[in-house]
């Protein structure tokens, strides 16, 4: 398995801390609003990584956090007059619902910042005791970046963007311009605060992830985890600051490898709420089936920026249609074992830093070759069993091709129309049973006029949208 390490800026062999085990931490959302396509892109990228490693027989532990205390959340509380748990639990549930609709496997560990305060306080106190963090007169706590000679080695850049550095309002009593907030003291009676030994307040953004990793992963004494992932926009300052504070608190590196996915653009423009073009996943799911969206969003290599547009989505769907047409052609059947050469080619492609283009080309070749063989012998049971196993492997690794084929080709038919179709099929079955074939043919013609194709099978009549 080779992965691209963002810090080394090259592909490197994946050599885990412990044989055939993989620990992954991915930065999750700040839960004050619905998930957008940027969240989906990150989730899908690391879902592919997790699936690939598991297919390669690694024991994977995936952790994805939820930032459930933040200025944006506090502003939402003030706007809505709701409590912090009411807002954050609602958006966590919505996020998980959207990601599951896209076929993203739930993380094994899903910690919240508010449930990790003991670990956060302990890490901050450790840094204060070392004089690497310091408390200012307001009660805010800052990390002294000058105390870390390796600061900047993760992102290879050093800046002074105070808003991004801390994600909380703060004073100007910093030792150095690059210092960032670990803890924000209470700002007023309407602020949300937690008690600690150094002040009453709430955590800064960066410290959450370091503390959660320290809490849930023990590492090997040299690194805490194998892989730390997230969007490219998190490389600096978020991941740089995480790495620095963890290094200073634990005396070892946070992660052995750093992986980052590219941005999502809509018609070429970087997705940003300030531009008014943020595309919520929930809205996309109203128009497109989750697996169709997933198939489209994984079709571009995870490190590349993704340009979301409807024309490309529909072209991507045509590729998925071919997989389901093959699945329909071989059903009903039972699986056996996937073709050895196909499995090798698919896993080799995904083992090359999740080379999705090569993986999809491998699948296209399998579909074409199998269709050619079935054209020669449509009753080849061994081939059908092997092909179903191939498709099941695709589902395991890429998370597509999982539906029953006829239900896939029913996507886009509303519930009222489905009910009408099912009633017509029932009427036709009764007519056939009563040997009223003229009526049965008339109903079939009516269904065809509706754009519906039916097929009589041993297990019953199935239908699809033409």
CSV table of C-alpha atoms in Angstrom, one decimal:
chain,number,residue,atom,x,y,z
A,1,UNK,CA,0.0,0.0,0.0
A,2,UNK,CA,1.4,3.4,-1.0
A,3,UNK,CA,-0.1,6.7,0.2
A,4,UNK,CA,0.8,10.3,-0.5
A,5,UNK,CA,2.2,12.0,2.6
A,6,UNK,CA,1.3,15.7,2.5
A,7,UNK,CA,4.3,16.6,4.7
A,8,UNK,CA,6.9,14.7,2.6
A,9,UNK,CA,5.0,15.7,-0.6
A,10,UNK,CA,5.5,12.3,-2.2
A,11,UNK,CA,4.1,8.8,-2.2
A,12,UNK,CA,5.5,6.6,0.4
A,13,UNK,CA,4.9,2.9,1.4
A,14,UNK,CA,2.4,2.5,4.2
A,15,UNK,CA,4.3,0.9,7.1
A,16,UNK,CA,2.0,1.0,10.1
A,17,UNK,CA,3.0,1.3,13.8
A,18,UNK,CA,1.8,-2.3,14.4
A,19,UNK,CA,1.7,-5.1,11.8
A,20,UNK,CA,-1.6,-5.3,9.8
A,21,UNK,CA,-3.2,-2.6,12.0
A,22,UNK,CA,-4.1,0.9,11.0
A,23,UNK,CA,-5.1,3.9,13.2
A,24,UNK,CA,-6.7,6.8,11.4
A,25,UNK,CA,-8.0,10.1,12.7
A,26,UNK,CA,-10.0,12.5,10.5
A,27,UNK,CA,-11.1,16.0,11.4
A,28,UNK,CA,-14.9,16.0,11.4
A,29,UNK,CA,-17.3,18.9,11.1
A,30,UNK,CA,-18.1,21.8,13.4
A,31,UNK,CA,-21.8,21.0,14.0
A,32,UNK,CA,-23.7,24.3,13.6
A,33,UNK,CA,-25.2,23.7,10.2
A,34,UNK,CA,-26.0,21.0,7.6
A,35,UNK,CA,-23.2,19.0,5.9
A,36,UNK,CA,-22.0,20.4,2.5
A,37,UNK,CA,-20.2,18.7,-0.4
A,38,UNK,CA,-16.8,19.6,1.2
A,39,UNK,CA,-17.7,17.5,4.2
A,40,UNK,CA,-18.9,14.7,1.9
A,41,UNK,CA,-15.7,14.8,-0.2
A,42,UNK,CA,-13.5,14.4,2.9
A,43,UNK,CA,-15.7,11.7,4.4
A,44,UNK,CA,-15.7,9.7,1.1
A,45,UNK,CA,-12.0,10.1,0.6
A,46,UNK,CA,-11.2,8.5,4.0
A,47,UNK,CA,-14.0,6.0,3.7
A,48,UNK,CA,-12.3,4.7,0.5
A,49,UNK,CA,-9.0,4.6,2.5
A,50,UNK,CA,-10.6,2.6,5.3
A,51,UNK,CA,-12.4,0.2,2.9
A,52,UNK,CA,-9.2,-0.4,0.9
A,53,UNK,CA,-7.1,-1.1,4.0
A,54,UNK,CA,-9.8,-3.5,5.3
A,55,UNK,CA,-9.9,-5.3,2.0
A,56,UNK,CA,-6.2,-5.7,2.3
A,57,UNK,CA,-6.8,-7.4,5.7
A,58,UNK,CA,-5.8,-4.5,7.9
A,59,UNK,CA,-7.5,-4.1,11.3
A,60,UNK,CA,-8.5,-0.5,11.0
A,61,UNK,CA,-9.7,1.8,13.8
A,62,UNK,CA,-11.1,5.0,12.3
A,63,UNK,CA,-11.8,8.1,14.5
A,64,UNK,CA,-13.7,11.2,13.4
A,65,UNK,CA,-14.4,14.0,15.9
A,66,UNK,CA,-17.3,16.5,16.2
A,67,UNK,CA,-16.4,20.1,17.2
A,68,UNK,CA,-19.5,20.8,19.3
A,69,UNK,CA,-18.3,24.1,21.0
A,70,UNK,CA,-17.2,27.0,18.8
A,71,UNK,CA,-18.1,30.6,18.2
A,72,UNK,CA,-20.3,29.7,15.3
A,73,UNK,CA,-22.3,27.3,17.5
A,74,UNK,CA,-22.6,30.0,20.2
A,75,UNK,CA,-23.9,32.4,17.6
A,76,UNK,CA,-26.4,29.8,16.5
A,77,UNK,CA,-27.5,29.4,20.1
A,78,UNK,CA,-28.1,33.2,20.3
A,79,UNK,CA,-30.0,33.2,17.0
A,80,UNK,CA,-32.3,30.2,17.8
A,81,UNK,CA,-32.6,30.4,21.6
A,82,UNK,CA,-31.9,26.7,21.7
A,83,UNK,CA,-29.5,24.9,24.0
A,84,UNK,CA,-26.0,23.7,22.9
A,85,UNK,CA,-27.0,20.0,23.0
A,86,UNK,CA,-30.2,20.7,21.0
A,87,UNK,CA,-28.2,22.4,18.2
A,88,UNK,CA,-25.2,20.1,18.2
A,89,UNK,CA,-27.0,16.8,18.6
A,90,UNK,CA,-29.4,17.8,15.8
A,91,UNK,CA,-26.6,18.6,13.3
A,92,UNK,CA,-24.6,15.5,14.3
A,93,UNK,CA,-27.6,13.4,13.6
A,94,UNK,CA,-28.1,15.2,10.2
A,95,UNK,CA,-24.5,14.8,9.3
A,96,UNK,CA,-24.5,11.1,10.0
A,97,UNK,CA,-27.7,10.6,8.1
A,98,UNK,CA,-26.3,12.4,5.1
A,99,UNK,CA,-23.0,10.5,5.2
A,100,UNK,CA,-24.8,7.1,5.6
A,101,UNK,CA,-26.9,8.0,2.6
A,102,UNK,CA,-23.6,8.3,0.7
A,103,UNK,CA,-22.5,4.9,1.9
A,104,UNK,CA,-19.9,6.2,4.3
A,105,UNK,CA,-19.2,3.7,7.1
A,106,UNK,CA,-19.6,5.2,10.6
A,107,UNK,CA,-16.2,5.9,12.3
A,108,UNK,CA,-15.4,3.4,15.1
A,109,UNK,CA,-14.8,6.3,17.5
A,110,UNK,CA,-16.8,9.6,17.2
A,111,UNK,CA,-15.7,11.8,20.1
A,112,UNK,CA,-17.2,15.3,20.9
A,113,UNK,CA,-15.2,18.2,22.2
A,114,UNK,CA,-17.6,18.7,25.1
A,115,UNK,CA,-17.1,15.0,26.1
A,116,UNK,CA,-13.3,15.4,26.0
A,117,UNK,CA,-12.8,18.3,28.3
A,118,UNK,CA,-10.8,16.3,30.9
A,119,UNK,CA,-8.3,15.3,28.2
A,120,UNK,CA,-8.2,18.8,26.8
A,121,UNK,CA,-7.5,20.3,30.3
A,122,UNK,CA,-4.9,17.7,31.1
A,123,UNK,CA,-3.0,18.4,27.9
A,124,UNK,CA,-3.1,22.2,28.3
A,125,UNK,CA,-2.0,21.9,31.9
A,126,UNK,CA,0.9,19.8,30.8
A,127,UNK,CA,2.0,22.5,28.3
A,128,UNK,CA,1.6,25.2,31.0
A,129,UNK,CA,3.8,23.2,33.4
A,130,UNK,CA,6.5,23.0,30.7
A,131,UNK,CA,6.1,26.8,30.1
A,132,UNK,CA,5.2,26.0,26.5
A,133,UNK,CA,1.7,27.4,27.1
A,134,UNK,CA,1.0,30.5,29.1
A,135,UNK,CA,-2.0,32.2,30.7
A,136,UNK,CA,-2.7,35.9,30.0
A,137,UNK,CA,-4.5,38.3,32.3
A,138,UNK,CA,-7.9,37.6,30.7
A,139,UNK,CA,-7.6,33.9,31.5
A,140,UNK,CA,-6.9,32.9,27.9
A,141,UNK,CA,-4.2,30.3,27.4
A,142,UNK,CA,-1.8,30.5,24.4
A,143,UNK,CA,0.7,28.1,22.9
A,144,UNK,CA,4.2,29.6,22.6
A,145,UNK,CA,5.2,28.5,19.1
A,146,UNK,CA,8.8,29.8,19.6
A,147,UNK,CA,9.3,26.9,22.1
A,148,UNK,CA,8.9,24.3,19.3
A,149,UNK,CA,11.9,24.3,16.9
A,150,UNK,CA,10.0,22.0,14.6
A,151,UNK,CA,7.0,24.3,14.1
A,152,UNK,CA,6.2,24.6,10.4
A,153,UNK,CA,7.6,21.2,9.4
A,154,UNK,CA,4.2,19.7,8.8
A,155,UNK,CA,2.8,22.3,6.4
A,156,UNK,CA,6.1,23.9,5.4
A,157,UNK,CA,4.5,27.3,5.9
A,158,UNK,CA,4.2,29.8,8.8
A,159,UNK,CA,1.6,32.5,8.8
A,160,UNK,CA,-0.2,34.9,11.2
A,161,UNK,CA,-3.9,34.5,10.5
A,162,UNK,CA,-5.3,35.1,14.0
A,163,UNK,CA,-8.8,34.0,13.1
A,164,UNK,CA,-7.7,30.7,11.6
A,165,UNK,CA,-5.1,30.2,14.3
A,166,UNK,CA,-7.5,30.1,17.2
A,167,UNK,CA,-11.1,30.1,15.9
A,168,UNK,CA,-12.0,32.0,19.0
A,169,UNK,CA,-11.9,35.7,19.9
A,170,UNK,CA,-8.8,36.6,21.9
A,171,UNK,CA,-6.7,39.3,23.4
A,172,UNK,CA,-3.4,40.7,21.9
A,173,UNK,CA,-1.4,39.7,25.0
A,174,UNK,CA,0.6,37.1,23.0
A,175,UNK,CA,4.3,36.5,23.3
A,176,UNK,CA,4.6,36.0,19.6
A,177,UNK,CA,2.3,36.8,16.6
A,178,UNK,CA,2.1,33.1,15.6
A,179,UNK,CA,1.0,31.9,19.1
A,180,UNK,CA,-2.5,30.4,19.0
A,181,UNK,CA,-5.2,30.0,21.6
A,182,UNK,CA,-5.5,26.7,23.5
A,183,UNK,CA,-8.3,28.0,25.8
A,184,UNK,CA,-10.7,31.0,25.7
A,185,UNK,CA,-11.8,32.4,29.0
A,186,UNK,CA,-15.4,33.4,29.5
A,187,UNK,CA,-16.4,36.6,27.8
A,188,UNK,CA,-19.7,37.4,29.5
A,189,UNK,CA,-22.7,36.1,31.3
A,190,UNK,CA,-24.2,34.7,28.0
A,191,UNK,CA,-21.0,32.8,27.1
A,192,UNK,CA,-20.8,29.0,27.4
A,193,UNK,CA,-18.0,28.1,29.8
A,194,UNK,CA,-16.4,25.1,31.5
A,195,UNK,CA,-14.4,25.1,34.7
A,196,UNK,CA,-10.6,24.3,34.7
A,197,UNK,CA,-7.7,24.9,37.0
A,198,UNK,CA,-6.5,27.8,34.8
A,199,UNK,CA,-9.7,29.6,34.0
A,200,UNK,CA,-13.4,29.2,33.3
A,201,UNK,CA,-13.9,29.1,29.5
A,202,UNK,CA,-13.9,26.8,26.5
A,203,UNK,CA,-11.3,25.1,24.3
A,204,UNK,CA,-9.6,26.5,21.3
A,205,UNK,CA,-10.1,24.6,18.0
A,206,UNK,CA,-6.7,22.9,17.6
A,207,UNK,CA,-6.4,21.4,21.1
A,208,UNK,CA,-9.5,19.3,20.7
A,209,UNK,CA,-8.0,16.9,18.1
A,210,UNK,CA,-4.7,16.5,19.9
A,211,UNK,CA,-6.4,15.7,23.2
A,212,UNK,CA,-8.8,13.3,21.6
A,213,UNK,CA,-6.0,11.4,19.8
A,214,UNK,CA,-4.1,11.2,23.0
A,215,UNK,CA,-7.2,9.9,24.8
A,216,UNK,CA,-8.2,7.2,22.3
A,217,UNK,CA,-4.8,6.1,20.8
A,218,UNK,CA,-1.7,5.0,22.7
A,219,UNK,CA,0.6,4.8,19.7
A,220,UNK,CA,4.0,3.1,19.8
A,221,UNK,CA,6.1,5.7,21.7
A,222,UNK,CA,7.3,7.3,18.4
A,223,UNK,CA,3.9,8.3,17.0
A,224,UNK,CA,0.4,8.4,18.4
A,225,UNK,CA,-1.4,7.3,15.2
A,226,UNK,CA,-0.6,6.0,11.7
A,227,UNK,CA,-2.6,8.5,9.6
A,228,UNK,CA,-4.1,11.9,10.3
A,229,UNK,CA,-6.4,13.1,7.5
A,230,UNK,CA,-8.6,16.0,6.6
A,231,UNK,CA,-9.3,18.6,3.9
A,232,UNK,CA,-6.3,20.4,2.3
A,233,UNK,CA,-7.6,23.7,3.9
A,234,UNK,CA,-6.7,22.2,7.4
A,235,UNK,CA,-3.0,21.6,6.6
A,236,UNK,CA,-2.2,25.1,7.9
A,237,UNK,CA,-2.8,26.2,10.5
A,238,UNK,CA,-4.9,23.5,12.1
A,239,UNK,CA,-2.8,20.4,11.5
A,240,UNK,CA,0.4,22.3,12.0
A,241,UNK,CA,-0.8,23.5,15.4
A,242,UNK,CA,-2.1,20.1,16.3
A,243,UNK,CA,1.3,18.5,15.5
A,244,UNK,CA,3.2,21.1,17.4
A,245,UNK,CA,1.2,21.0,20.6
A,246,UNK,CA,1.1,17.2,20.6
A,247,UNK,CA,4.8,17.0,20.0
A,248,UNK,CA,5.5,19.3,22.9
A,249,UNK,CA,3.0,17.7,25.3
A,250,UNK,CA,3.8,14.0,24.6
A,251,UNK,CA,7.5,14.2,23.4
A,252,UNK,CA,6.7,12.3,20.3
A,253,UNK,CA,5.1,13.0,16.9
A,254,UNK,CA,1.3,13.0,16.5
A,255,UNK,CA,1.0,11.0,13.2
A,256,UNK,CA,3.4,9.0,11.0
A,257,UNK,CA,1.5,10.1,7.8
A,258,UNK,CA,-0.6,13.1,6.9
A,259,UNK,CA,-3.2,12.8,4.1
A,260,UNK,CA,-5.4,15.6,2.7
A,261,UNK,CA,-8.2,15.7,0.2
A,262,UNK,CA,-8.8,18.4,-2.4
A,263,UNK,CA,-11.4,21.2,-2.5
A,264,UNK,CA,-14.9,21.0,-4.0
A,265,UNK,CA,-15.7,23.6,-6.6
A,266,UNK,CA,-19.1,24.3,-8.1
A,267,UNK,CA,-18.8,25.1,-11.8
A,268,UNK,CA,-15.1,26.0,-11.2
A,269,UNK,CA,-15.6,28.2,-8.1
A,270,UNK,CA,-14.3,27.2,-4.7
A,271,UNK,CA,-17.2,26.3,-2.5
A,272,UNK,CA,-17.6,28.9,0.1
A,273,UNK,CA,-20.7,30.2,2.0
A,274,UNK,CA,-19.4,33.7,1.6
A,275,UNK,CA,-19.8,33.2,-2.2
A,276,UNK,CA,-23.3,31.9,-1.7
A,277,UNK,CA,-22.7,28.6,-3.6
A,278,UNK,CA,-22.4,26.1,-0.8
A,279,UNK,CA,-24.2,23.0,-1.8
A,280,UNK,CA,-25.7,21.1,1.1
A,281,UNK,CA,-25.7,17.3,0.8
A,282,UNK,CA,-29.3,17.1,2.0
A,283,UNK,CA,-30.3,19.2,-1.1
A,284,UNK,CA,-28.3,17.1,-3.5
A,285,UNK,CA,-29.9,14.0,-2.0
A,286,UNK,CA,-33.4,15.3,-2.8
A,287,UNK,CA,-32.4,15.2,-6.5
A,288,UNK,CA,-30.0,12.3,-6.7
A,289,UNK,CA,-29.8,8.9,-5.1
A,290,UNK,CA,-27.0,8.6,-2.5
A,291,UNK,CA,-25.1,5.9,-4.4
A,292,UNK,CA,-25.2,7.9,-7.6
A,293,UNK,CA,-23.8,10.9,-5.7
A,294,UNK,CA,-21.2,8.7,-4.1
A,295,UNK,CA,-20.2,7.2,-7.4
A,296,UNK,CA,-19.7,10.7,-8.9
A,297,UNK,CA,-17.8,12.2,-5.9
A,298,UNK,CA,-15.3,9.3,-5.7
A,299,UNK,CA,-14.7,9.4,-9.5
A,300,UNK,CA,-12.0,12.1,-9.2
A,301,UNK,CA,-8.8,11.3,-7.3
A,302,UNK,CA,-9.1,12.4,-3.7
A,303,UNK,CA,-6.1,14.8,-3.8
A,304,UNK,CA,-7.4,16.7,-6.8
A,305,UNK,CA,-9.9,19.5,-6.6
A,306,UNK,CA,-13.4,18.4,-7.6
A,307,UNK,CA,-15.5,20.5,-10.0
A,308,UNK,CA,-19.2,19.6,-9.2
A,309,UNK,CA,-21.5,20.0,-12.2
A,310,UNK,CA,-24.6,18.2,-13.4
A,311,UNK,CA,-23.3,17.2,-16.8
A,312,UNK,CA,-20.4,15.3,-15.3
A,313,UNK,CA,-22.7,13.7,-12.7
A,314,UNK,CA,-25.0,12.3,-15.4
A,315,UNK,CA,-22.0,11.0,-17.3
A,316,UNK,CA,-20.7,9.3,-14.2
A,317,UNK,CA,-24.2,7.7,-13.7
A,318,UNK,CA,-23.9,6.1,-17.1
A,319,UNK,CA,-20.8,4.3,-15.9
A,320,UNK,CA,-22.7,3.1,-12.8
A,321,UNK,CA,-25.7,2.0,-15.0
A,322,UNK,CA,-23.3,-0.4,-16.9
A,323,UNK,CA,-22.4,-2.1,-13.7
A,324,UNK,CA,-26.1,-2.5,-12.7
A,325,UNK,CA,-27.0,-3.7,-16.2
A,326,UNK,CA,-24.4,-6.5,-15.8
A,327,UNK,CA,-25.7,-7.2,-12.3
A,328,UNK,CA,-29.2,-7.5,-13.6
A,329,UNK,CA,-28.0,-9.8,-16.4
A,330,UNK,CA,-26.5,-12.3,-14.0
A,331,UNK,CA,-29.3,-12.3,-11.4
A,332,UNK,CA,-30.7,-14.2,-9.7
A,333,UNK,CA,-27.5,-16.2,-8.8
A,334,UNK,CA,-25.3,-16.9,-5.8
A,335,UNK,CA,-21.8,-15.6,-5.4
A,336,UNK,CA,-18.7,-17.8,-5.2
A,337,UNK,CA,-15.2,-16.1,-5.2
A,338,UNK,CA,-14.1,-13.1,-7.2
A,339,UNK,CA,-11.9,-13.6,-10.2
A,340,UNK,CA,-8.3,-13.7,-8.9
A,341,UNK,CA,-6.9,-11.4,-11.6
A,342,UNK,CA,-9.7,-8.9,-11.2
A,343,UNK,CA,-9.3,-8.8,-7.4
A,344,UNK,CA,-5.6,-8.3,-7.8
A,345,UNK,CA,-5.9,-5.5,-10.3
A,346,UNK,CA,-8.6,-3.7,-8.3
A,347,UNK,CA,-6.7,-3.8,-5.1
A,348,UNK,CA,-3.4,-2.9,-6.8
A,349,UNK,CA,-5.0,0.2,-8.2
A,350,UNK,CA,-6.5,1.3,-4.8
A,351,UNK,CA,-3.2,0.4,-3.1
A,352,UNK,CA,-1.5,3.0,-5.3
A,353,UNK,CA,-2.7,6.0,-3.2
A,354,UNK,CA,-6.3,5.2,-4.0
A,355,UNK,CA,-5.9,5.4,-7.8
A,356,UNK,CA,-9.6,5.6,-8.5
A,357,UNK,CA,-9.1,6.2,-12.3
A,358,UNK,CA,-7.2,2.9,-12.6
A,359,UNK,CA,-9.7,1.1,-10.4
A,360,UNK,CA,-12.7,2.3,-12.5
A,361,UNK,CA,-10.9,1.4,-15.7
A,362,UNK,CA,-10.4,-2.1,-14.3
A,363,UNK,CA,-14.1,-2.4,-13.5
A,364,UNK,CA,-15.0,-1.2,-17.0
A,365,UNK,CA,-12.7,-3.9,-18.5
A,366,UNK,CA,-14.3,-6.5,-16.3
A,367,UNK,CA,-17.9,-5.4,-17.3
A,368,UNK,CA,-17.0,-5.4,-21.1
A,369,UNK,CA,-15.3,-8.8,-21.0
A,370,UNK,CA,-18.0,-10.4,-19.0
A,371,UNK,CA,-20.7,-9.1,-21.3
A,372,UNK,CA,-18.8,-10.5,-24.3
A,373,UNK,CA,-18.6,-14.0,-22.6
A,374,UNK,CA,-22.3,-13.9,-21.7
A,375,UNK,CA,-23.2,-13.0,-25.3
A,376,UNK,CA,-21.5,-16.3,-26.2
A,377,UNK,CA,-23.0,-18.4,-23.4
A,378,UNK,CA,-25.8,-16.6,-21.4
A,379,UNK,CA,-26.3,-19.6,-19.1
A,380,UNK,CA,-22.7,-19.9,-17.8
A,381,UNK,CA,-23.5,-20.3,-14.1
A,382,UNK,CA,-19.9,-20.4,-13.0
A,383,UNK,CA,-19.2,-17.1,-14.7
A,384,UNK,CA,-22.3,-15.6,-13.2
A,385,UNK,CA,-21.3,-16.6,-9.7
A,386,UNK,CA,-17.8,-15.2,-10.2
A,387,UNK,CA,-19.2,-12.0,-11.6
A,388,UNK,CA,-21.5,-11.5,-8.7
A,389,UNK,CA,-18.5,-12.0,-6.4
A,390,UNK,CA,-16.6,-9.4,-8.4
A,391,UNK,CA,-19.5,-6.9,-8.0
A,392,UNK,CA,-19.6,-7.7,-4.2
A,393,UNK,CA,-15.9,-6.9,-4.1
A,394,UNK,CA,-16.5,-3.6,-5.8
A,395,UNK,CA,-19.2,-2.9,-3.2
A,396,UNK,CA,-16.8,-3.7,-0.4
A,397,UNK,CA,-14.0,-1.5,-1.7
A,398,UNK,CA,-15.8,1.3,-3.5
A,399,UNK,CA,-19.2,1.2,-1.8
A,400,UNK,CA,-21.1,1.1,-5.1
A,401,UNK,CA,-23.1,-1.7,-6.9
A,402,UNK,CA,-24.8,-2.6,-3.6
A,403,UNK,CA,-28.4,-2.3,-4.6
A,404,UNK,CA,-30.7,-4.9,-6.1
A,405,UNK,CA,-30.4,-4.1,-9.8
A,406,UNK,CA,-34.1,-3.7,-10.5
A,407,UNK,CA,-34.5,-1.3,-7.6
A,408,UNK,CA,-31.6,0.7,-8.9
A,409,UNK,CA,-33.4,1.2,-12.2
A,410,UNK,CA,-36.4,2.3,-10.3
A,411,UNK,CA,-34.6,5.3,-8.9
A,412,UNK,CA,-36.4,8.5,-9.7
A,413,UNK,CA,-39.9,7.0,-9.8
A,414,UNK,CA,-42.0,8.7,-7.1
A,415,UNK,CA,-44.0,6.7,-4.6
A,416,UNK,CA,-47.4,7.4,-6.2
A,417,UNK,CA,-46.2,6.1,-9.5
A,418,UNK,CA,-44.6,3.1,-7.9
A,419,UNK,CA,-47.9,2.2,-6.3
A,420,UNK,CA,-49.7,2.5,-9.6
A,421,UNK,CA,-47.1,0.3,-11.3
A,422,UNK,CA,-47.3,-2.4,-8.6
A,423,UNK,CA,-51.1,-2.3,-8.8
A,424,UNK,CA,-51.0,-2.8,-12.6
A,425,UNK,CA,-48.5,-5.6,-12.3
A,426,UNK,CA,-50.9,-7.3,-9.7
A,427,UNK,CA,-53.8,-6.9,-12.1
A,428,UNK,CA,-51.7,-8.4,-14.9
A,429,UNK,CA,-50.8,-11.3,-12.8
A,430,UNK,CA,-54.4,-12.0,-12.0
A,431,UNK,CA,-55.3,-11.7,-15.6
A,432,UNK,CA,-52.6,-14.2,-16.6
A,433,UNK,CA,-53.8,-16.6,-13.9
A,434,UNK,CA,-57.3,-16.3,-15.3
A,435,UNK,CA,-55.9,-16.9,-18.8
A,436,UNK,CA,-57.2,-13.4,-19.9
A,437,UNK,CA,-54.1,-12.8,-22.0
A,438,UNK,CA,-55.6,-10.0,-23.9
A,439,UNK,CA,-56.0,-8.0,-20.7
A,440,UNK,CA,-52.5,-9.0,-19.6
A,441,UNK,CA,-51.1,-7.7,-22.9
A,442,UNK,CA,-53.0,-4.5,-22.6
A,443,UNK,CA,-51.6,-3.8,-19.1
A,444,UNK,CA,-48.1,-4.5,-20.4
A,445,UNK,CA,-48.6,-2.0,-23.2
A,446,UNK,CA,-49.9,0.5,-20.6
A,447,UNK,CA,-46.7,0.0,-18.6
A,448,UNK,CA,-44.5,0.4,-21.6
A,449,UNK,CA,-46.3,3.7,-22.4
A,450,UNK,CA,-45.4,4.8,-18.9
A,451,UNK,CA,-41.7,4.1,-19.7
A,452,UNK,CA,-41.7,0.9,-17.6
A,453,UNK,CA,-40.2,-2.4,-18.7
A,454,UNK,CA,-41.3,-5.6,-16.9
A,455,UNK,CA,-39.8,-9.0,-16.7
A,456,UNK,CA,-41.5,-12.2,-15.6
A,457,UNK,CA,-39.2,-14.3,-13.4
A,458,UNK,CA,-39.5,-17.5,-11.3
A,459,UNK,CA,-39.5,-15.3,-8.1
A,460,UNK,CA,-42.1,-13.0,-9.6
A,461,UNK,CA,-42.5,-10.0,-11.9
A,462,UNK,CA,-39.9,-7.3,-11.7
A,463,UNK,CA,-39.8,-3.9,-13.3
A,464,UNK,CA,-37.6,-1.0,-14.1
A,465,UNK,CA,-37.7,2.5,-15.5
A,466,UNK,CA,-36.6,2.6,-19.2
